[in-house]
Amino acid sequence: MNSAPLVALVGNPNAGKSALFNALTGARQKVGNYPGVTVERKSGRMALPDGRPIELVDLPGTYSLDPASPDEQVTRDVVVGKQEGERLPSALVVVLDATNLDNHLRFALQLIALGLPVVIALNMIDMAKRDGLTIDVAALSKALGVQVVETVAVRRLGMDELKTALATVVGDGTRTVRAGAPPEHDIVTLQRRARAIAVAATQEESLERRWTHRLDAVALHPVSGPILLAVILFVMFQAVFSWSEAPVGWIEAGFAWAQDAVRSVLPAGILRSLLVDGVIAGIGSVLVFLPLILILFLFILVLEASGYMVRAAFLMDRVMAGVGLSGRAFIPLLSSFACAIPGIMATRTIDDPKDRLTTILIAPLMTCSARLPVYAVIIGAFIPAREVGLGVGLQGLVLFGLYVTGIVAAMIAAFVIRRTIAKGESAGFMMEMPRYQMPVFRDVAIGLMQRAWIFLHRAGTLILLATVLLWALLSFPQSPTGRDQVRYSAAGRIASGLETIVRPIGFNHEIALAIIPAMAAREVAVSALATVYAIEGADEVQTERSLVGRLRGRWSLPTALAFLMWFVFAPQCLSTIAVIRRETNGWKWPLFSLAYLFGLAYLAAGFTFWAATALGL
Ligand SMILES: Nc1nc2c(ncn2[C@@H]2O[C@H](COP(=O)(O)OP(=O)(O)OP(=O)(O)O)[C@@H](O)[C@H]2O)c(=O)[nH]1
Ligand SMILES: [Mg+2]
């Protein structure tokens, strides 16, 4: 019979519980410098200074006793005595990371409120000293109403003091302590109390730490944190449209001038059509979006450099874990906002193969920068540039919505994939919280130049090639007079075949034409439409020369919305498929990606079209 009193080590992930367990019991539990190392119960024996034996159990780290979250269930059940086959602990050793006091105190307050005898191990004191942080242990102990012992678990410092403190709170084994249900403190109240206690107990800290703390108090706050994140993203998408208006106008004017110049020097004919309708109309229609891409990346780069991006990851952690993704998936998914290719390659840092596969399969749903020209041209043409109140522009709002749709779709896809084809548990979050920093101008500038170069390079090679090829297929064979050149052309006839498939989801002949070459790169959809309408309108009086203007008169709103939804999902990028093939060593997963993404694209576009039509839009 096991009569030794049970003592549980509890605390936030990465506080040093396992290191402390090892120091106290002489065991060799795995410790690791990231949260979520301990995932199962582990117990060992230790003796108090008076010789009494104790059974010590090392629990997985958790952030709270929140009953809603299944990963916190085990710890919660153990400390309230509901875990099957487990006795109610006689005492708790609550392990706190001294360098992260306010966050860890929140959980400690919940644990103390349970009513079990508690000793606090104020761990990582060495790190706190290094950071110039001095904590008033007596004040902390008084504020919490329990004993607080300073420890450095990895160097076994403070172990005797901890054992002595434990001896005073652990009963002789005959008296049973009853733990009540944790009081229903709301998280905000707890956080505020934790902060107040932490601030009062902190005697000294560096200016930098103080600032990081102040900013994090807002940025990581359970309520203000997500609001701040939403506001930042929101401002970002507003800026993409409002700041780019002027430069987009200049670039448009530049290309219009170039078309006029070519027209005035070249006689009507094949060469003039190639330059005006093919090269200039096609490339110009894509290049006008350079300012939008640069503004978007200016925000992303500044957020990364400042240290905020990791906080955003932190806020998203719950959601990611909820759908079965590991915390390590965050960086690959974040890179996929630039382009899925580096994103998919970055999944190599994920050890678990099923975790990695899931991340690879959903990465193409993150809105890559190649989608931005497509979104921007349709939004520019069909979403009025008006305010919906409070200075919020409707166009930016729709763009924001498209990005969110991609993210939500990715999360749902991950949820399904993790429960079907790549079943498994999700690993915990693994990220160090860096200090806040002023972004370095030079780094941001270099980052922007790189993005601009990638974009211009694509426009000058891949997109130019696809556009010229399409121009040729659209211009030949030449139709007899009176027949529609676009439909008569080789490309037009190919598109007519596809048109029968996409007509039910509201797509017209030109869209069918544009989405075929867009397999090379999504932006080609824009240059292709520009070329189609340039050729089609070659004989018309040029009233409306920008693609936006031409689209406006020709597409219905439901068609435009369906087209947007198509691009949220469609895997219109052969390079991504090729990278998936390379990273998964075979054709199975790239083909699966093509099938499920095209399937989703078709359904999403279809439902959008039918719903918009039914609503009379
Ligand atoms: N400098 C320093 N490092 C420590 C101390 N205690 C633990 N560590 C380190 O902190 C990291 C986390 O320690 P663990 O014992 O694995 O943390 P844990 O609380 O068991 O974490 P989970 O199992 O994930 O909940 C490891 O890299 C330890 O070596 C300490 O007092 N000082
Ligand atoms: Mg552990």
Coordinates of C-alpha atoms and ligand atoms in Angstrom, one line a residue, residues 11-22 29-39 58-62 95 122-127 151-155, ligand 1:
G11 CA 2.9 25.4 -13.1
N12 CA 3.1 26.9 -16.6
P13 CA 4.9 25.1 -19.3
N14 CA 8.7 25.6 -19.4
A15 CA 8.8 26.8 -15.8
G16 CA 11.3 24.1 -14.8
K17 CA 9.0 21.6 -13.2
S18 CA 10.8 18.6 -14.6
A19 CA 14.2 20.0 -13.8
L20 CA 13.0 20.5 -10.2
F21 CA 11.5 17.0 -10.2
N22 CA 14.9 15.6 -11.2
Q29 CA 13.1 13.3 -16.6
K30 CA 13.4 14.9 -19.9
V31 CA 13.7 18.6 -19.7
G32 CA 13.8 20.9 -22.7
N33 CA 13.8 24.6 -23.3
Y34 CA 10.4 24.8 -24.8
P35 CA 6.9 24.4 -23.4
G36 CA 5.2 21.0 -23.6
V37 CA 8.1 18.7 -22.9
T38 CA 6.3 16.7 -20.2
V39 CA 3.2 15.2 -21.7
D58 CA 5.6 15.9 -12.3
L59 CA 2.6 17.1 -14.3
P60 CA 2.4 18.5 -17.8
G61 CA 2.7 22.3 -17.8
T62 CA -0.6 24.2 -18.4
V95 CA 6.8 26.3 -10.0
L122 CA 10.4 30.7 -7.5
N123 CA 12.6 29.1 -10.1
M124 CA 15.1 30.5 -12.6
I125 CA 16.4 33.0 -10.1
D126 CA 19.8 32.9 -11.9
M127 CA 18.1 34.1 -15.1
T151 CA 15.3 27.9 -6.6
V152 CA 17.7 27.2 -9.5
A153 CA 16.5 23.8 -10.4
V154 CA 19.2 23.0 -12.9
R155 CA 21.9 23.7 -10.3
Ligands
LIG1 N1 18.8 28.9 -16.0 C1 17.9 28.1 -15.5 N2 17.3 27.2 -16.4 C2 16.4 26.4 -15.9 C3 16.1 26.4 -14.5 N3 15.1 25.4 -14.3 C4 14.9 24.9 -15.5 N4 15.7 25.4 -16.4 C5 15.6 25.1 -17.9 O1 14.4 25.5 -18.4 C6 14.0 24.7 -19.4 C7 12.6 24.1 -19.0 O2 12.7 23.2 -18.0 P1 11.7 21.9 -17.8 O3 12.0 21.4 -16.5 O4 11.7 21.1 -19.0 O5 10.3 22.7 -17.7 P2 8.9 22.1 -17.4 O6 8.2 23.0 -16.5 O7 9.0 20.7 -17.0 O8 8.2 22.2 -18.8 P3 7.0 21.4 -19.4 O9 7.3 19.9 -19.2 O10 7.0 21.7 -20.9 O11 5.8 21.9 -18.8 C8 15.1 23.6 -19.5 O12 15.9 24.1 -20.6 C9 15.8 23.7 -18.2 O13 17.1 23.3 -18.4 C10 16.7 27.3 -13.6 O14 16.5 27.4 -12.4 N5 17.6 28.1 -14.2

